[in-house]
PDB file of C-alpha atoms in Angstrom:
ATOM      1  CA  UNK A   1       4.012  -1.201  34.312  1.00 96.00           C
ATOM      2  CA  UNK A   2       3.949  -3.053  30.882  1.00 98.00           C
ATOM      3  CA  UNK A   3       7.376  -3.519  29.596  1.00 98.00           C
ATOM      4  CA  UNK A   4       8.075  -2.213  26.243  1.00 97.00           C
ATOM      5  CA  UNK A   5       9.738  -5.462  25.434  1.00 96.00           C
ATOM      6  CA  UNK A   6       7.001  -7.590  26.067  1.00 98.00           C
ATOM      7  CA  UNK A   7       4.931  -5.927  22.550  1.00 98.00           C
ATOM      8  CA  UNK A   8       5.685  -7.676  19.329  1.00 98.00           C
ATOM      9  CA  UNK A   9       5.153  -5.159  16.815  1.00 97.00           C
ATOM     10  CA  UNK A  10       3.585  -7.282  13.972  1.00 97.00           C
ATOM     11  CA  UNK A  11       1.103  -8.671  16.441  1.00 98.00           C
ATOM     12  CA  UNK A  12       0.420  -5.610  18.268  1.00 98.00           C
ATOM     13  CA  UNK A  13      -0.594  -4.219  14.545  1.00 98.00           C
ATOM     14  CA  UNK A  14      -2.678  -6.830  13.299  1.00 97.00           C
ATOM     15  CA  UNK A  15      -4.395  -6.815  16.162  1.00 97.00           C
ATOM     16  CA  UNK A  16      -5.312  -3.093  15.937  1.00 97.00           C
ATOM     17  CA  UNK A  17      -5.408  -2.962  12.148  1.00 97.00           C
ATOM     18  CA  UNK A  18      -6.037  -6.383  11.041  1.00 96.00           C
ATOM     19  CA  UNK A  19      -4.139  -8.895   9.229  1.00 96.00           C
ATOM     20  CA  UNK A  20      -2.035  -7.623   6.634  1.00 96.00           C
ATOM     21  CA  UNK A  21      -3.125  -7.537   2.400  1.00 94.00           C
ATOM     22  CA  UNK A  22      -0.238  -7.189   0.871  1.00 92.00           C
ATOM     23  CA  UNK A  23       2.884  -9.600   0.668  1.00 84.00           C
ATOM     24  CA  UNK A  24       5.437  -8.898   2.681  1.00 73.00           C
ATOM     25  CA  UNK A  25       7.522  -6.070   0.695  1.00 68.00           C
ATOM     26  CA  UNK A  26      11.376  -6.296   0.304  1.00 71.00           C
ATOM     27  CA  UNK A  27      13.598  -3.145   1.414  1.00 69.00           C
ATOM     28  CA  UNK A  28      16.654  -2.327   0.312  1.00 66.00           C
ATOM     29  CA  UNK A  29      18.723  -2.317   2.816  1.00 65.00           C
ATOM     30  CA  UNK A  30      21.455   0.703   3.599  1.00 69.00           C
ATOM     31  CA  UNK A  31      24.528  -0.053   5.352  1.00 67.00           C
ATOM     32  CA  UNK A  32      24.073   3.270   7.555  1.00 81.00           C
ATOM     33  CA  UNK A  33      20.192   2.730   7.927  1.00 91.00           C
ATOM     34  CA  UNK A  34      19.342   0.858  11.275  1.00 94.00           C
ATOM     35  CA  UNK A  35      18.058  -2.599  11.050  1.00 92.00           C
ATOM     36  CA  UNK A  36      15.240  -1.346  12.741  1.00 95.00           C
ATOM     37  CA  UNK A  37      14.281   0.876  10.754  1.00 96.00           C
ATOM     38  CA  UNK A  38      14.667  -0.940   8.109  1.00 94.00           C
ATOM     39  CA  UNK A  39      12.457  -3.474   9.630  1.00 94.00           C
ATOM     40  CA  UNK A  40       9.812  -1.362  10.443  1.00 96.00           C
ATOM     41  CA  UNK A  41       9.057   0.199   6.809  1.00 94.00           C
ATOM     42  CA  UNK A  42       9.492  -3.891   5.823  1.00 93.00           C
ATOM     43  CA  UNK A  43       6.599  -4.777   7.673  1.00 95.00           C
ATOM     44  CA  UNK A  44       4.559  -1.130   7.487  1.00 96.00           C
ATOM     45  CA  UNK A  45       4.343  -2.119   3.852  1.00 94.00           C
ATOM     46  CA  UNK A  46       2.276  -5.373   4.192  1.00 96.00           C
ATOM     47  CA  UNK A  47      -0.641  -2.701   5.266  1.00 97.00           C
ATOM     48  CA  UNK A  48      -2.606  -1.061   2.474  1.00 95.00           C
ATOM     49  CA  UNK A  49      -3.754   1.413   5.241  1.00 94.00           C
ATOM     50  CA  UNK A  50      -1.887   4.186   6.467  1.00 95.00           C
ATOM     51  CA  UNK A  51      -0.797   3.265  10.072  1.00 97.00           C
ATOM     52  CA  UNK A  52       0.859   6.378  10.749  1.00 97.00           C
ATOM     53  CA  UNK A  53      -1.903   9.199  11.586  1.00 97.00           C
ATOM     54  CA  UNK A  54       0.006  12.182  13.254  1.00 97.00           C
ATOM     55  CA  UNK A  55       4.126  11.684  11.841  1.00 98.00           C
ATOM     56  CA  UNK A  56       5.265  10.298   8.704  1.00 98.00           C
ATOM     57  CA  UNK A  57       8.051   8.485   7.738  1.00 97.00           C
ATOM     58  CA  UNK A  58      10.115   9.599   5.295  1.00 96.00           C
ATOM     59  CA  UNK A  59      11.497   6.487   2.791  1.00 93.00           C
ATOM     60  CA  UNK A  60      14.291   5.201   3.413  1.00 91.00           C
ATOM     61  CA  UNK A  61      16.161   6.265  -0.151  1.00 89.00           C
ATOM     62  CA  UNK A  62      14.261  10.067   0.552  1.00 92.00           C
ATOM     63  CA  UNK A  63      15.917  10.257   4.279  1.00 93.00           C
ATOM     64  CA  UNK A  64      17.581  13.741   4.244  1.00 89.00           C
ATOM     65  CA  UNK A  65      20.438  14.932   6.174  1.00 92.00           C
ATOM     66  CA  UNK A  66      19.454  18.038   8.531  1.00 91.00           C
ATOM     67  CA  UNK A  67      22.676  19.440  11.277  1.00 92.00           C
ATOM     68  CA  UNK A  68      24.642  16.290  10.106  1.00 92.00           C
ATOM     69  CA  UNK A  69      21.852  13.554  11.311  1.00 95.00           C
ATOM     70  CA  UNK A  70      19.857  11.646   8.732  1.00 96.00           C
ATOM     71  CA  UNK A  71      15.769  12.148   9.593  1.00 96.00           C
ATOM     72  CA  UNK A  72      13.868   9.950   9.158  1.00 97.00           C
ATOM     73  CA  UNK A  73      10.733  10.982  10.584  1.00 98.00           C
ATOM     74  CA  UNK A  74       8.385  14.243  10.452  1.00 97.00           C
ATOM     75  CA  UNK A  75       5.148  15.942  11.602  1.00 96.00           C
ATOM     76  CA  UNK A  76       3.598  18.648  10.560  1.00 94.00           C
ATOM     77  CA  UNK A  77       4.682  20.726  12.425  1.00 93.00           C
ATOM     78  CA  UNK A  78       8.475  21.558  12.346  1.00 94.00           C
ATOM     79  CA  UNK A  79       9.026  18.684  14.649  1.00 97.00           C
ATOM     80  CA  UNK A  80      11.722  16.068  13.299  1.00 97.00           C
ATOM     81  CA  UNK A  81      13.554  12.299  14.300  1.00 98.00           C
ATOM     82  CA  UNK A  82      16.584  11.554  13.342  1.00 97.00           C
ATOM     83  CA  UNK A  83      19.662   8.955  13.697  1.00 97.00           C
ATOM     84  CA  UNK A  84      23.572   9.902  13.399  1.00 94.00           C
ATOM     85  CA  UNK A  85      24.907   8.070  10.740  1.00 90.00           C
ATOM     86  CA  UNK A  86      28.334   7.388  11.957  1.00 87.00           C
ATOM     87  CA  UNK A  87      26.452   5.717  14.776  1.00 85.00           C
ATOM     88  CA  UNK A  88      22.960   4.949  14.211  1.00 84.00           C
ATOM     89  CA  UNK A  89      21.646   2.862  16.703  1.00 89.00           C
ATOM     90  CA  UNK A  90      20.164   5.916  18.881  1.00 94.00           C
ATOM     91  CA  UNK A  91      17.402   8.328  17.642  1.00 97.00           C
ATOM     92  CA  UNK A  92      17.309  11.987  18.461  1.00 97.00           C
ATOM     93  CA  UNK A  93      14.096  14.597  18.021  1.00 97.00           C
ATOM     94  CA  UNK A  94      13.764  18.354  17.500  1.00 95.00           C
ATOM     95  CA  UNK A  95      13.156  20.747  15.730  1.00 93.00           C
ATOM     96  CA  UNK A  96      13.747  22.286  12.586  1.00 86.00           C
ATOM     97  CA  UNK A  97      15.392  25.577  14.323  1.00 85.00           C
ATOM     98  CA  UNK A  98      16.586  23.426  17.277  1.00 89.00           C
ATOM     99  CA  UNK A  99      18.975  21.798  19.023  1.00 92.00           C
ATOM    100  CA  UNK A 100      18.969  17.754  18.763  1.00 96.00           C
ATOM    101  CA  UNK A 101      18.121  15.618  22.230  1.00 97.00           C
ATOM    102  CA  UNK A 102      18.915  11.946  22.512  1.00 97.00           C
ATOM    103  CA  UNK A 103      15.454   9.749  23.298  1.00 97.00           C
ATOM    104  CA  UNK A 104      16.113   7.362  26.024  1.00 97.00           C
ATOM    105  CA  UNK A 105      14.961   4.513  23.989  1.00 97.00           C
ATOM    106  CA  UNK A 106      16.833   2.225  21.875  1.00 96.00           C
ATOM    107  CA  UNK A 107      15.591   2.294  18.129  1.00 97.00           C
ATOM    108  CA  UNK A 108      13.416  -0.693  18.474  1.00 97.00           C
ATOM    109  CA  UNK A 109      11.421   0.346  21.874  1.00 98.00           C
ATOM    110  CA  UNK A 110      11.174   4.122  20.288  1.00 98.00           C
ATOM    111  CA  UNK A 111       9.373   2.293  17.015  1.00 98.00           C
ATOM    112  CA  UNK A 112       7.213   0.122  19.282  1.00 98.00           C
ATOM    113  CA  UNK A 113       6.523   3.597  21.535  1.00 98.00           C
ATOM    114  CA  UNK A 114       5.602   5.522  17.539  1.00 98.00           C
ATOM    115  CA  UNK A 115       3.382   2.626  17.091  1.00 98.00           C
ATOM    116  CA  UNK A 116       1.018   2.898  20.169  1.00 98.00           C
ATOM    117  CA  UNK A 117       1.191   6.882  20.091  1.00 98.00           C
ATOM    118  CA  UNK A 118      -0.457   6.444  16.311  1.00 98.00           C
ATOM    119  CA  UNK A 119      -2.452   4.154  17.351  1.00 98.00           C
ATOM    120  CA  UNK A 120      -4.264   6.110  20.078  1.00 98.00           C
ATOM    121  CA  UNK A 121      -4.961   8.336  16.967  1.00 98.00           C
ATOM    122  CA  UNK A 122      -5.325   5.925  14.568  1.00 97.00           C
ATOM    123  CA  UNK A 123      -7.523   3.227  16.350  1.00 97.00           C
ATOM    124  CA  UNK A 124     -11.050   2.183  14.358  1.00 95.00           C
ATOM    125  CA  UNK A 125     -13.143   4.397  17.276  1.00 97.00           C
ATOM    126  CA  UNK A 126     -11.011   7.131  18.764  1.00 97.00           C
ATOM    127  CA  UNK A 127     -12.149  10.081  21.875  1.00 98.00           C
ATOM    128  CA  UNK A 128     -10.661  12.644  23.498  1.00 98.00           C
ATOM    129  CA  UNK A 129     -10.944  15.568  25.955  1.00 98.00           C
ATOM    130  CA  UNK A 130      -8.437  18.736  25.497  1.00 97.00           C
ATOM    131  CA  UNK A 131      -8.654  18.899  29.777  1.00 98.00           C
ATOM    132  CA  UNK A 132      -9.628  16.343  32.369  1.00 98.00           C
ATOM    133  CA  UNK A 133      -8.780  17.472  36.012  1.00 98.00           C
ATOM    134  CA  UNK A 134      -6.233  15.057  36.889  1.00 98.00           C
ATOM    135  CA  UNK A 135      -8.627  13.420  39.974  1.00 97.00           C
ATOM    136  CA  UNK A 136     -10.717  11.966  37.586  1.00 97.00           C
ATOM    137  CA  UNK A 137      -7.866  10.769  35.957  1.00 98.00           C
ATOM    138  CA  UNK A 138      -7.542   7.616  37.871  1.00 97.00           C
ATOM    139  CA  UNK A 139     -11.243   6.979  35.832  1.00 98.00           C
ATOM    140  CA  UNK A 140     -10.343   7.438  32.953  1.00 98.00           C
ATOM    141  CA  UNK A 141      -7.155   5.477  33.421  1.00 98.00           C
ATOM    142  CA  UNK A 142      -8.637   2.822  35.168  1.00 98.00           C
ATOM    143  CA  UNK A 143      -8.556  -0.596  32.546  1.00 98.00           C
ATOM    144  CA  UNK A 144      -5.123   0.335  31.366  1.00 98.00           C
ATOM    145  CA  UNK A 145      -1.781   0.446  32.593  1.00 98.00           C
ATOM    146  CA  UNK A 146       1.272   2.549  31.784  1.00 98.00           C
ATOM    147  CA  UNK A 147       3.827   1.478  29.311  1.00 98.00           C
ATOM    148  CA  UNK A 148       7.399   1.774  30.765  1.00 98.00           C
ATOM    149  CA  UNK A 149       8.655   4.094  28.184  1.00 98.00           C
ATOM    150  CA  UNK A 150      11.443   6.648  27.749  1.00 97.00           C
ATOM    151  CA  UNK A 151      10.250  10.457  27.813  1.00 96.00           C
ATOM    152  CA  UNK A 152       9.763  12.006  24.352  1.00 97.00           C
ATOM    153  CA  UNK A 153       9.710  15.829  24.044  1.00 96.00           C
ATOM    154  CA  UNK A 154       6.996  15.482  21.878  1.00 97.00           C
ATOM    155  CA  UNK A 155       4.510  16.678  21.439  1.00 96.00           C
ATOM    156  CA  UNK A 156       5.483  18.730  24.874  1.00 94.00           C
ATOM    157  CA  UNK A 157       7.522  16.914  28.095  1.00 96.00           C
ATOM    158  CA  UNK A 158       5.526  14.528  30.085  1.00 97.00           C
ATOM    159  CA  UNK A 159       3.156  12.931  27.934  1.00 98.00           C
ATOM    160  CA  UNK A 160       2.876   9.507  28.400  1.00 98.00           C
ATOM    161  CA  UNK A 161       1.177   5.836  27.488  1.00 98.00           C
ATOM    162  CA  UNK A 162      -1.386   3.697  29.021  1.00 98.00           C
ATOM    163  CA  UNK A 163      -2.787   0.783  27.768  1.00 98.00           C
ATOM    164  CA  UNK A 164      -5.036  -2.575  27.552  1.00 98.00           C
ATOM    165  CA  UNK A 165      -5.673  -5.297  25.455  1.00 97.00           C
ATOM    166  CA  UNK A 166      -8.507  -3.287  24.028  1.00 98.00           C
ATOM    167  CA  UNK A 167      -7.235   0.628  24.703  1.00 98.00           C
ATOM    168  CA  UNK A 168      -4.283   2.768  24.202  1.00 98.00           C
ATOM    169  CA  UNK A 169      -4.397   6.393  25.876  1.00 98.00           C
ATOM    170  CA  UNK A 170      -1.924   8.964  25.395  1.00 98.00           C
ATOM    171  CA  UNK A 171      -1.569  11.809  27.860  1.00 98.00           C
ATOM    172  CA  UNK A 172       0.130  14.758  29.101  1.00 98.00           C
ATOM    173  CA  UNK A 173      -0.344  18.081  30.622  1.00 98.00           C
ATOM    174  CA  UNK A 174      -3.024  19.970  29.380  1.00 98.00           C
ATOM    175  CA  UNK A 175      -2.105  23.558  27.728  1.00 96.00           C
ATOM    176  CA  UNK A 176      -4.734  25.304  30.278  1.00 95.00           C
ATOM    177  CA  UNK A 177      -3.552  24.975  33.802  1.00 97.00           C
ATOM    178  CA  UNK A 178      -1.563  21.599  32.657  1.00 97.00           C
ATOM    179  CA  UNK A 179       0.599  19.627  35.051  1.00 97.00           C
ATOM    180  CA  UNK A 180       1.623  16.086  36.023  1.00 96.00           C
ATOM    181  CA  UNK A 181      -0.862  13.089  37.644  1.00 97.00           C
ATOM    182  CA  UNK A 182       0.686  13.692  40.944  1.00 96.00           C
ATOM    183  CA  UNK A 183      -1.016  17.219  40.934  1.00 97.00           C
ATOM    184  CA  UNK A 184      -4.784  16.234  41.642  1.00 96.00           C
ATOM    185  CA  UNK A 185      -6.000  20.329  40.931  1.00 97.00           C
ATOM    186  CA  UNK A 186      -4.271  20.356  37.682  1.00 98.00           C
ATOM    187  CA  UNK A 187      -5.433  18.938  34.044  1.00 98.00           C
ATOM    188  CA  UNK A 188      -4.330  16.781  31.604  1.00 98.00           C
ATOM    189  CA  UNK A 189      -5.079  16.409  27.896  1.00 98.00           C
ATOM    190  CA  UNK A 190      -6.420  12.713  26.740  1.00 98.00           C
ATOM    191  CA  UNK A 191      -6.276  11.327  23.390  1.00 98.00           C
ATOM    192  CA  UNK A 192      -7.719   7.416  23.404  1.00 98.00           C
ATOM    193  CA  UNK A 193      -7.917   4.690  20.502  1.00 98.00           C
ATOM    194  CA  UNK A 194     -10.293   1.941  21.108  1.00 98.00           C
ATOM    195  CA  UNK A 195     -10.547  -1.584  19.633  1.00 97.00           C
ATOM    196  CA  UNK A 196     -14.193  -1.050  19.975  1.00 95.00           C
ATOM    197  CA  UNK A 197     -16.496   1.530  20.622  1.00 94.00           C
ATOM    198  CA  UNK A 198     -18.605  -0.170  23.647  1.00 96.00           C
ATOM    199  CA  UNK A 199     -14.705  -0.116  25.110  1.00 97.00           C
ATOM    200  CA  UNK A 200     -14.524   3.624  26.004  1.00 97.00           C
ATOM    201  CA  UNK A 201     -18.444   4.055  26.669  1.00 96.00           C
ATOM    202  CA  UNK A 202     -16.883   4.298  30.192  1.00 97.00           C
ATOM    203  CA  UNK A 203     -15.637   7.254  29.474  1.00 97.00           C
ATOM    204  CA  UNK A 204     -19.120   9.266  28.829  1.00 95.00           C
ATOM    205  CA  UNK A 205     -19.417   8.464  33.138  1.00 96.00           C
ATOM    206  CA  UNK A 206     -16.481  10.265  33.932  1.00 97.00           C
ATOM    207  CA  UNK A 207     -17.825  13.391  35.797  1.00 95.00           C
ATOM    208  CA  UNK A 208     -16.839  16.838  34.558  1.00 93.00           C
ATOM    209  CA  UNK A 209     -15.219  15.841  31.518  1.00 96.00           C
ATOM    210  CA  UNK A 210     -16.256  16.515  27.392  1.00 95.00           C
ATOM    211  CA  UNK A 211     -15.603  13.907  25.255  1.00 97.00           C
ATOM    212  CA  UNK A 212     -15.355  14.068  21.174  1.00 94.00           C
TER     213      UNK A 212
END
């Protein structure tokens, strides 16, 4: 497995996005805002391009307090991320009508987990197939390798992250007959961002699957 502490954020996204065009921006910083955070929106901002394609974070002086946590992050759906202020070095998701649940991340792998999710979404040439039976998985999976990170609820339990110098795939359980790798009759849902598109031309060989 790749070790989320082995990805350096700014070079993981100048590689995928390029080098950044605007000077490095100065945030305010808030003594109940994690340095993390604070970091992240420091060095989000030296990209005119948006590099968030799904969520959105909210700015740091707009951060709203929701069930006494301070959320910092949306989708849009009703699905939210948050950090207690009184101790904000963990982040917790739900939902708007929800209860909260603690990621098993600390801030700064849960940022560089956000960052490859987007990217699979985000990525100059993307593809994806709503259900691949999960024995041809091990095709499509085949150049990458899984990133060792904590289970998010979202978008549904057990999605998860492969990836390669070249690919990042994010996967889970499709919502037809849907169910983990280890269960070769069922199917899984596959979103992938490539670096180029001759990268996932693989993909178009994978028997029985539809790719768009």
């Amino acid at each position: 497995m790749i070790s989320p502490s082995s990805i350096s954020l700014p070079q993981f996204l100048t590689k995928w996005y390029g080098e950044p065009d605007k000077s490095a921006a100065r945030v305010t910083s808030h003594p109940r805002v994690p340095p993390a955070l604070m970091e992240w929106h420091a060095l989000a901002a030296q990209w005119s391009r948006p590099l968030m394609a799904v969520k959105k974070f909210i700015p740091i002086g707009d951060i709203t307090v929701h069930d006494g946590m301070n959320v910092f992050m949306t989708d849009p759906g009703d699905a939210i991320w948050a950090f207690d202020p009184t101790t904000p070095m963990a982040v917790y998701e739900g939902r708007m009508y929800e209860e909260w649940c603690k990621v098993p991340e600390t801030f700064e792998e849960f940022l560089i987990h956000n960052a490859l999710v987007e990217v699979a979404y985000n990525a100059p040439y993307k593809m994806s197939c709503d259900s691949v039976r999960n024995d041809r998985m091990v095709d499509v999976l085949a150049p990458m390798e899984e990133v060792a990170f904590g289970e998010w609820k979202w978008p549904a339990p057990g999605h998860r992250i492969f990836a390669s110098e070249t690919l990042i795939a994010h996967i889970g359980p499709a919502l037809s007959d849907g169910g983990p790798l280890n269960i070769s009759s069922a199917h899984s849902e596959v979103q992938i961002g490539a670096i180029d598109p001759t990268e996932a031309s693989y993909l178009r060989n994978v028997p029985d699957t539809d790719w768009f």
